[in-house]
PDB file of C-alpha atoms in Angstrom:
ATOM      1  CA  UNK A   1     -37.688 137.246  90.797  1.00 53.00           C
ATOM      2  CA  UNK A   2     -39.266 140.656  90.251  1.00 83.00           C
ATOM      3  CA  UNK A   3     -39.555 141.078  93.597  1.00 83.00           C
ATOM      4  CA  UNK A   4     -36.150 142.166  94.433  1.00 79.00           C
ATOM      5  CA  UNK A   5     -33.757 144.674  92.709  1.00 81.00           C
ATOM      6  CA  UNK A   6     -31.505 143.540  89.766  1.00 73.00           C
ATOM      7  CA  UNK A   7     -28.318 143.582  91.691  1.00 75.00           C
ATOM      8  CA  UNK A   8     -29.789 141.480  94.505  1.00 82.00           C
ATOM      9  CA  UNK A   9     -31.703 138.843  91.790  1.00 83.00           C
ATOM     10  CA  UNK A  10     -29.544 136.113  91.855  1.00 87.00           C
ATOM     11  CA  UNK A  11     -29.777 136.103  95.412  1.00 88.00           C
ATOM     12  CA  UNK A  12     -33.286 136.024  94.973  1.00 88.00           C
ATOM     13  CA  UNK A  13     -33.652 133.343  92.871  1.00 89.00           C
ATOM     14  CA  UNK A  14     -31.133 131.184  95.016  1.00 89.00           C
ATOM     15  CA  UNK A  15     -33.584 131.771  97.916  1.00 91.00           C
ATOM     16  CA  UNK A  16     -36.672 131.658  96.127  1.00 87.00           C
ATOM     17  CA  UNK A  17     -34.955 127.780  94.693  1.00 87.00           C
ATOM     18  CA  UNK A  18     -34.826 126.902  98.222  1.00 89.00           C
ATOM     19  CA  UNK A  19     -38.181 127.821  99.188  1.00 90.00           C
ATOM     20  CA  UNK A  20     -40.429 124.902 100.046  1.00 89.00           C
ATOM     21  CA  UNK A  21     -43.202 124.082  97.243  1.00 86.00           C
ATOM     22  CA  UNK A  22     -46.260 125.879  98.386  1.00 86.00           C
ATOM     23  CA  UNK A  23     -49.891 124.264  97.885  1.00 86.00           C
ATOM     24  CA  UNK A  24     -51.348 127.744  96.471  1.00 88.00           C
ATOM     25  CA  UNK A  25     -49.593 130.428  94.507  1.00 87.00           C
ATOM     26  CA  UNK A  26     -49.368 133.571  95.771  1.00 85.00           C
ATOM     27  CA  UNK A  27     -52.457 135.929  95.880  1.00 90.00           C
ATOM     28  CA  UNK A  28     -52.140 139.554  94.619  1.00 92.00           C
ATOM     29  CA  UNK A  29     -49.204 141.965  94.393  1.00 93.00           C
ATOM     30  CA  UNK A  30     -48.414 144.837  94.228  1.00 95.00           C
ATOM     31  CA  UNK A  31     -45.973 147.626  92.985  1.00 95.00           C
ATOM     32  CA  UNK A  32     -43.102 149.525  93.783  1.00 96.00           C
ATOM     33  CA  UNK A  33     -40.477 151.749  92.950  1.00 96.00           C
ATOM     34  CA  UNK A  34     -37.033 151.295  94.538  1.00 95.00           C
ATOM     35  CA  UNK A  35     -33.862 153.548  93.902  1.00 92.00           C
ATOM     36  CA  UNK A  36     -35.523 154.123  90.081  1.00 92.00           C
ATOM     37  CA  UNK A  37     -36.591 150.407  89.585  1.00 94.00           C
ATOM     38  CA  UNK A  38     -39.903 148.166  89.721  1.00 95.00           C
ATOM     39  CA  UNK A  39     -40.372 145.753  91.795  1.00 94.00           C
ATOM     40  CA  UNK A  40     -43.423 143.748  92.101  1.00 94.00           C
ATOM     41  CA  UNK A  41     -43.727 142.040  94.908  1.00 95.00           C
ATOM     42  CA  UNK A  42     -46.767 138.898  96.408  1.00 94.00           C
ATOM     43  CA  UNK A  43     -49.478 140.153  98.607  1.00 95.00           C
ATOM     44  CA  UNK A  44     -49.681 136.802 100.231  1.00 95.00           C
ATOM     45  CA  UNK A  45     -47.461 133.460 100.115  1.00 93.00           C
ATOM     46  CA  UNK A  46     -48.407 130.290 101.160  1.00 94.00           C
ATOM     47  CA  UNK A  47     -45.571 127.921 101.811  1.00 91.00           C
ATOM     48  CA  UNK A  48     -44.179 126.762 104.547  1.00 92.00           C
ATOM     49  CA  UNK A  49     -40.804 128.503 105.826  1.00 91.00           C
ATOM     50  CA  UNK A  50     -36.832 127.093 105.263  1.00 88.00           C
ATOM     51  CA  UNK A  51     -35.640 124.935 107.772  1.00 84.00           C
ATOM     52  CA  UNK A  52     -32.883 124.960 109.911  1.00 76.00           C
ATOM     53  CA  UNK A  53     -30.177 123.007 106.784  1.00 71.00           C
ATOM     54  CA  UNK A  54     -31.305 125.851 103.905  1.00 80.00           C
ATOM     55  CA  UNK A  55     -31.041 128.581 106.638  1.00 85.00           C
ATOM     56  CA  UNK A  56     -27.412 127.395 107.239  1.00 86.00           C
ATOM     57  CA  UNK A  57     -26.211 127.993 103.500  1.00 91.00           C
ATOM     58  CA  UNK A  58     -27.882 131.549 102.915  1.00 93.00           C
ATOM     59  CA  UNK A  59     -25.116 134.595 102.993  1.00 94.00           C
ATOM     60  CA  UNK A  60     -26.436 137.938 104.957  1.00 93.00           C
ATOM     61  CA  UNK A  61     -28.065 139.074 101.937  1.00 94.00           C
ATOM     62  CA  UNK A  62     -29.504 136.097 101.017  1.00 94.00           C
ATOM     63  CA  UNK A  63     -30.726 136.050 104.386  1.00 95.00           C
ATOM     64  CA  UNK A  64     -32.504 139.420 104.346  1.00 95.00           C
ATOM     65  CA  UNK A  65     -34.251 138.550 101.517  1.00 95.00           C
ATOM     66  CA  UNK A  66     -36.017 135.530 102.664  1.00 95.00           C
ATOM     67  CA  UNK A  67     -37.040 137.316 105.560  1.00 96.00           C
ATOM     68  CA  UNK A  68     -38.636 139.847 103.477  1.00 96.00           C
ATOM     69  CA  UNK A  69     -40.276 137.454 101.409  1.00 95.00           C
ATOM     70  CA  UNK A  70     -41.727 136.099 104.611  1.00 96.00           C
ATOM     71  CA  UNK A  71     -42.997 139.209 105.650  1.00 97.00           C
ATOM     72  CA  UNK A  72     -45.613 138.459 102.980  1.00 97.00           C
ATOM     73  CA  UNK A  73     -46.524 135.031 104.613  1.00 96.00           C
ATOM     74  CA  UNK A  74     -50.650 134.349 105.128  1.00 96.00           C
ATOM     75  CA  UNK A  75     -49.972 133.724 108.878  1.00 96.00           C
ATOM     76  CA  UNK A  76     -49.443 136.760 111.085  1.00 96.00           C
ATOM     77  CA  UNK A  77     -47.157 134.768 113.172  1.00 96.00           C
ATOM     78  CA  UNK A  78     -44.564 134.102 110.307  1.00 97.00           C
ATOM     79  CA  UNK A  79     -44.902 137.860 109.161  1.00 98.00           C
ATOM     80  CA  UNK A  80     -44.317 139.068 112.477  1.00 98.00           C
ATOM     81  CA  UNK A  81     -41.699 136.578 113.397  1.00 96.00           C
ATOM     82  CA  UNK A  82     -39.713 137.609 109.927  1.00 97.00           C
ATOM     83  CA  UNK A  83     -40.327 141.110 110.241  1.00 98.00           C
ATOM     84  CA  UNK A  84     -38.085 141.481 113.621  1.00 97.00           C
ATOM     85  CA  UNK A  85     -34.890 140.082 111.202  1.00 96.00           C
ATOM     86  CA  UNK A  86     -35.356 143.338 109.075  1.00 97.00           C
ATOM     87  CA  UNK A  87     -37.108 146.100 111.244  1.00 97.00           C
ATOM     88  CA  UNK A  88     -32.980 147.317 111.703  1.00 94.00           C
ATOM     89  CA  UNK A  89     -32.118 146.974 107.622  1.00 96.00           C
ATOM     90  CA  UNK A  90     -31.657 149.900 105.871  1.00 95.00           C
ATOM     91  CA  UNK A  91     -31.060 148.115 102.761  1.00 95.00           C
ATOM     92  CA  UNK A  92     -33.627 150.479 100.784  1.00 96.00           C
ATOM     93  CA  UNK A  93     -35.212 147.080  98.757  1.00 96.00           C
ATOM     94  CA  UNK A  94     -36.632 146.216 102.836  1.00 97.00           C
ATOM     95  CA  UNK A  95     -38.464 149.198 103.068  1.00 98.00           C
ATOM     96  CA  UNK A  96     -41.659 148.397 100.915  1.00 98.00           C
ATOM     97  CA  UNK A  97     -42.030 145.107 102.935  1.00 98.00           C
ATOM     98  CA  UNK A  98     -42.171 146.807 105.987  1.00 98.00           C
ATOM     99  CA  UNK A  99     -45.029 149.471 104.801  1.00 98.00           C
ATOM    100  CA  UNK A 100     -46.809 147.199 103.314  1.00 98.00           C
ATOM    101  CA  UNK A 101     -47.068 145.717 106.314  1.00 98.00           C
ATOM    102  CA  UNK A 102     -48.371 148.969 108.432  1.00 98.00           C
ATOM    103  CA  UNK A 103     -51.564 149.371 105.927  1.00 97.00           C
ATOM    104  CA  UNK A 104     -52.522 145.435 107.368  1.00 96.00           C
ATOM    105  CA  UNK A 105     -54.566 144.269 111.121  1.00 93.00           C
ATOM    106  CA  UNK A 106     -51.908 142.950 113.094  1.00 96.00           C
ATOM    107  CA  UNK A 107     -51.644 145.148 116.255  1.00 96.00           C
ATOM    108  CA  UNK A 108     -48.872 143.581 117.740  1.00 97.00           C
ATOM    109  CA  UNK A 109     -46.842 143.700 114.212  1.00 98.00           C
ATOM    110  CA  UNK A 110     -47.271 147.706 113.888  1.00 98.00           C
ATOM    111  CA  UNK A 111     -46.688 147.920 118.005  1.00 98.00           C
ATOM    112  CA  UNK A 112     -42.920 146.199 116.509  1.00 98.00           C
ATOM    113  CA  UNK A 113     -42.614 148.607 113.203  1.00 98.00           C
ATOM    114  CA  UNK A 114     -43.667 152.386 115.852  1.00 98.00           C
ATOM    115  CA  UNK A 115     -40.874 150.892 117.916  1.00 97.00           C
ATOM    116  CA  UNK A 116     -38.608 149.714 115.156  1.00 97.00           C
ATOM    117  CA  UNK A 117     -39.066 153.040 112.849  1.00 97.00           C
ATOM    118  CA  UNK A 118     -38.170 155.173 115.353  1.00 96.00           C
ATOM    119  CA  UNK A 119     -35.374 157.199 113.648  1.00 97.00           C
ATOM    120  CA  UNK A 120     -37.322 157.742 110.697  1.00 98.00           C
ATOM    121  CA  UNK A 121     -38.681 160.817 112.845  1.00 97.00           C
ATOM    122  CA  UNK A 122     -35.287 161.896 112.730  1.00 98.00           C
ATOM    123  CA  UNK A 123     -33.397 163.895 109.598  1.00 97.00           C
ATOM    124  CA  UNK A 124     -29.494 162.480 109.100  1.00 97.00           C
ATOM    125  CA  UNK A 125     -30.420 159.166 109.974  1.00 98.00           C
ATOM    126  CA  UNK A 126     -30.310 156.262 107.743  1.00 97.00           C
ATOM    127  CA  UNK A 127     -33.714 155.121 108.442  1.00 98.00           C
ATOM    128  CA  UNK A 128     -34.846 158.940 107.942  1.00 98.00           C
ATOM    129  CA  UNK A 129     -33.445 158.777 104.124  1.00 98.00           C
ATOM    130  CA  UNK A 130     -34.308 155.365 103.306  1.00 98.00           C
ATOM    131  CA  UNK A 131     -37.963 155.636 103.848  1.00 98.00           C
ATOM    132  CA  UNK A 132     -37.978 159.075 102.979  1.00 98.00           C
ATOM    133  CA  UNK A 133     -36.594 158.117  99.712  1.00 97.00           C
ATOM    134  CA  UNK A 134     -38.998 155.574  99.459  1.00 98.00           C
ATOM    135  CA  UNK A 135     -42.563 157.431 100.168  1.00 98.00           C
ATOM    136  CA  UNK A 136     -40.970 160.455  97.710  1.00 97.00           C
ATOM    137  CA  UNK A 137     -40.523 157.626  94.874  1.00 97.00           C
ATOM    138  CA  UNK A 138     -44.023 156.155  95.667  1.00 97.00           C
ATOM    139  CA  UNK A 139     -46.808 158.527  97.101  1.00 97.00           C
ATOM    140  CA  UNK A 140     -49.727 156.595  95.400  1.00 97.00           C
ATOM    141  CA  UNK A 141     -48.840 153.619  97.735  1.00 98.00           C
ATOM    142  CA  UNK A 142     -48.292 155.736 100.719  1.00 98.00           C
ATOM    143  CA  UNK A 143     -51.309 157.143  99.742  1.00 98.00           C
ATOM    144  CA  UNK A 144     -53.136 153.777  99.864  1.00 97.00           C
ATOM    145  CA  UNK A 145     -51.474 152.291 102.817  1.00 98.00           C
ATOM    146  CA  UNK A 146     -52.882 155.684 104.917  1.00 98.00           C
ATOM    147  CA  UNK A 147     -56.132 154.970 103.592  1.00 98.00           C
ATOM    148  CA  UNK A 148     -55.697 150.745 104.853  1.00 97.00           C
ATOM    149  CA  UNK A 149     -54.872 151.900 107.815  1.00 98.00           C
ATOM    150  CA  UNK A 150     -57.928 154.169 108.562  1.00 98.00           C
ATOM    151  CA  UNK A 151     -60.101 151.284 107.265  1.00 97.00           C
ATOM    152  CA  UNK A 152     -58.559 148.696 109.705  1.00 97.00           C
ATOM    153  CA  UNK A 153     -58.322 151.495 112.418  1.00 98.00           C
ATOM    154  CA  UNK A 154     -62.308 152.258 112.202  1.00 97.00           C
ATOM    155  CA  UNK A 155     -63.027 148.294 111.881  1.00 96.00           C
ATOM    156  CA  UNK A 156     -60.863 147.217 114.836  1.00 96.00           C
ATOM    157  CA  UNK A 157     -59.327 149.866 116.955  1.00 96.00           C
ATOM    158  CA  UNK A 158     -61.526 152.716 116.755  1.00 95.00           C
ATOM    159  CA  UNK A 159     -62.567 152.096 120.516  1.00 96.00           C
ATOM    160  CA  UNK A 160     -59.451 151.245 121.748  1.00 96.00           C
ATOM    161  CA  UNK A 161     -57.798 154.790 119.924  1.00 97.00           C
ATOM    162  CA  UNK A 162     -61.177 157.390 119.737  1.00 96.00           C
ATOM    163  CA  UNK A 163     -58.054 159.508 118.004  1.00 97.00           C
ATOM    164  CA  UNK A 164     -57.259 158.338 114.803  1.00 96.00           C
ATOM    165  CA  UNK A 165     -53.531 159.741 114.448  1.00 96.00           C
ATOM    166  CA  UNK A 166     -52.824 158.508 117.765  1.00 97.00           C
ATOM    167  CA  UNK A 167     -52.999 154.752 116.509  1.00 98.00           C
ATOM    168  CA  UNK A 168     -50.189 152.605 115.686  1.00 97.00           C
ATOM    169  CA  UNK A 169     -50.665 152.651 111.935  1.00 98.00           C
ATOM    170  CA  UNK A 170     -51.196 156.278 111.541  1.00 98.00           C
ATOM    171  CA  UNK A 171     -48.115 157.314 113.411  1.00 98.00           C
ATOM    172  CA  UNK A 172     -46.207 155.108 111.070  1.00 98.00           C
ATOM    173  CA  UNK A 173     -47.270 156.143 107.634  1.00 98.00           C
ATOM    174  CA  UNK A 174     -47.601 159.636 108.744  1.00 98.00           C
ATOM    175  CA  UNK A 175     -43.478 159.782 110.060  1.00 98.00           C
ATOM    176  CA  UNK A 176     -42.963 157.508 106.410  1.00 98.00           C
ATOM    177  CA  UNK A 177     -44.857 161.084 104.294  1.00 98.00           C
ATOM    178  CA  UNK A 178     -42.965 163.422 106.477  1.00 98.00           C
ATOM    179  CA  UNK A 179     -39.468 161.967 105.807  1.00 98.00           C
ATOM    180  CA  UNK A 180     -40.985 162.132 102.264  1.00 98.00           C
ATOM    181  CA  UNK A 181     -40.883 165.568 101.939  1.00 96.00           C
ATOM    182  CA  UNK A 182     -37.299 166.247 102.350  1.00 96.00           C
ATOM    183  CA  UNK A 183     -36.422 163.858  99.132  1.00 94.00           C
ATOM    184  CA  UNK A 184     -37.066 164.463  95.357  1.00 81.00           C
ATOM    185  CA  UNK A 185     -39.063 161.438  94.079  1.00 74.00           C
ATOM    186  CA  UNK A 186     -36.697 158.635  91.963  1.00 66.00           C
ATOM    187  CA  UNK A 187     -38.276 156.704  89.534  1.00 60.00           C
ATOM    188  CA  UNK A 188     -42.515 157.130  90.612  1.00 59.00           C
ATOM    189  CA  UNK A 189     -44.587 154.883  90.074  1.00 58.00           C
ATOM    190  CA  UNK A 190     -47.317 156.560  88.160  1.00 46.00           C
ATOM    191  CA  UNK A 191     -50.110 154.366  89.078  1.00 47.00           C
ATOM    192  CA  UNK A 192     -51.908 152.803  92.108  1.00 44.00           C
ATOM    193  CA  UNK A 193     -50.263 149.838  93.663  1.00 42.00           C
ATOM    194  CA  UNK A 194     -51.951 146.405  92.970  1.00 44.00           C
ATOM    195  CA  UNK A 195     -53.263 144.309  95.835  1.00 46.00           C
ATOM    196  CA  UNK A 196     -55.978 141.977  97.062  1.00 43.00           C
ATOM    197  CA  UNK A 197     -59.165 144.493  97.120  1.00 42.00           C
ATOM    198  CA  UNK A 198     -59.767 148.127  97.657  1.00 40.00           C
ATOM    199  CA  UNK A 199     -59.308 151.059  95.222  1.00 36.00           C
ATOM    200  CA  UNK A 200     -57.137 154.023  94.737  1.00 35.00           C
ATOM    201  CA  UNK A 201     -56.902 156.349  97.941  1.00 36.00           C
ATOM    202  CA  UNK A 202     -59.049 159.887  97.317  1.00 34.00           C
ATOM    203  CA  UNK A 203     -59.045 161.087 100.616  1.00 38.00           C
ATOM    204  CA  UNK A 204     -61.138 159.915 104.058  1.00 42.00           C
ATOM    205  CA  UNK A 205     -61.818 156.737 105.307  1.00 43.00           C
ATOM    206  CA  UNK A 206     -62.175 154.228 102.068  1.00 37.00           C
ATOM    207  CA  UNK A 207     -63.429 150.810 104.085  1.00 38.00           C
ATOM    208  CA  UNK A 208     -61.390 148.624 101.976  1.00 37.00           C
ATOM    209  CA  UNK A 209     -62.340 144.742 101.870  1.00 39.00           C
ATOM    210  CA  UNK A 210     -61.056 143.183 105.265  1.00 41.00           C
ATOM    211  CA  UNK A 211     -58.889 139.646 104.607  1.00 48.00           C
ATOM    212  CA  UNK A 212     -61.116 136.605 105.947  1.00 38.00           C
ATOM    213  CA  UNK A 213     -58.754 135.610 108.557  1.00 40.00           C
ATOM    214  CA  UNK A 214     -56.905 137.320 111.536  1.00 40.00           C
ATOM    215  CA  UNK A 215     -54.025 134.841 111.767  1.00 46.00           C
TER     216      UNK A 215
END
């Protein structure tokens, strides 16, 4: 399972075994460097979640991952709901599911991240390094989450915030590339991330394709 770090991918595949079959496979990915390695890691999944019995035999980190894998579920509800089980992690393989998850539409999911992220406007914390780390290692994403979120900003919630860096989104991505700048990027990734639509960011607002559904 690319999608998690070496040391964590038996864990992964344990929890990826347990998975329920999903209907479609998952749509687009993208990628990511964490602590000097590549993951790549679904846009969208489309099965349904782990009951109660699998939930039962998964160890902490087992645990964690799932949730993360969640985060990139094609219902708003699940990403949301999965998303408050590792808002607190500062394991640093959580912190691309939660960006990814700022440059999306969901108000009430980046309302949960500005109040979740909180110490990452703080230097010495854990939360400060560990997405600091992460936006040093991987600018071209940060990069091209600010520019989702300006799209989705002036499609939805322009009238709602007439000040762009005021919104949800933008605070978030903007404390992620100022904890950047006190860490030395590990292991870049050289190119632009790959997911469902859109282009590389190059400054402004780039009005990426909007998803089809609002679930």
């Amino acid at each position: 399972m690319d999608a998690v770090p070496y040391v964590q991918r038996d864990d992964g595949v344990f929890v990826g075994a347990l998975m329920p079959p999903s209907p479609l496979k998952p749509a687009g990915s993208f990628v990511v460097s964490v602590e000097g390695e590549i993951l790549t890691i679904p846009y969208r999944i489309y099965g349904p979640e782990l009951g109660a019995v699998d939930l039962a035999v998964l160890s902490e980190t087992q645990r964690t991952l799932m949730h993360c894998l969640y985060t990139r579920h094609h219902d708003g509800r699940v990403r949301q709901r999965h998303l408050s089980s590792i808002i607190g992690e500062v394991h640093p393989w959580v912190a691309p599911f939660v960006v990814q998850l700022v440059g999306e539409y969901v108000l009430n999911i980046l309302m949960d991240i500005r109040s979740g992220l909180v110490e990452v406007d703080t230097p010495g914390t854990q939360m400060h390094a560990m997405y600091g780390r992460f936006g040093a290692a991987n600018p071209e994403f940060i990069a091209r989450t600010r520019q989702r979120v300006a799209s989705y900003w002036h499609c939805y919630y322009r009238n709602v915030w007439t000040d762009r860096k005021f919104y949800p989104g933008t605070t978030v991505i903007d404390s992620v590339r100022a904890a950047a700048r006190h860490f030395q990027p590990v292991g870049r990734v050289a190119g632009p991330t790959r997911a469902a639509g859109g282009h590389p960011a190059d400054g402004g607002v780039t009005h990426f394709p909007m998803e089809a559904s609002r679930t």
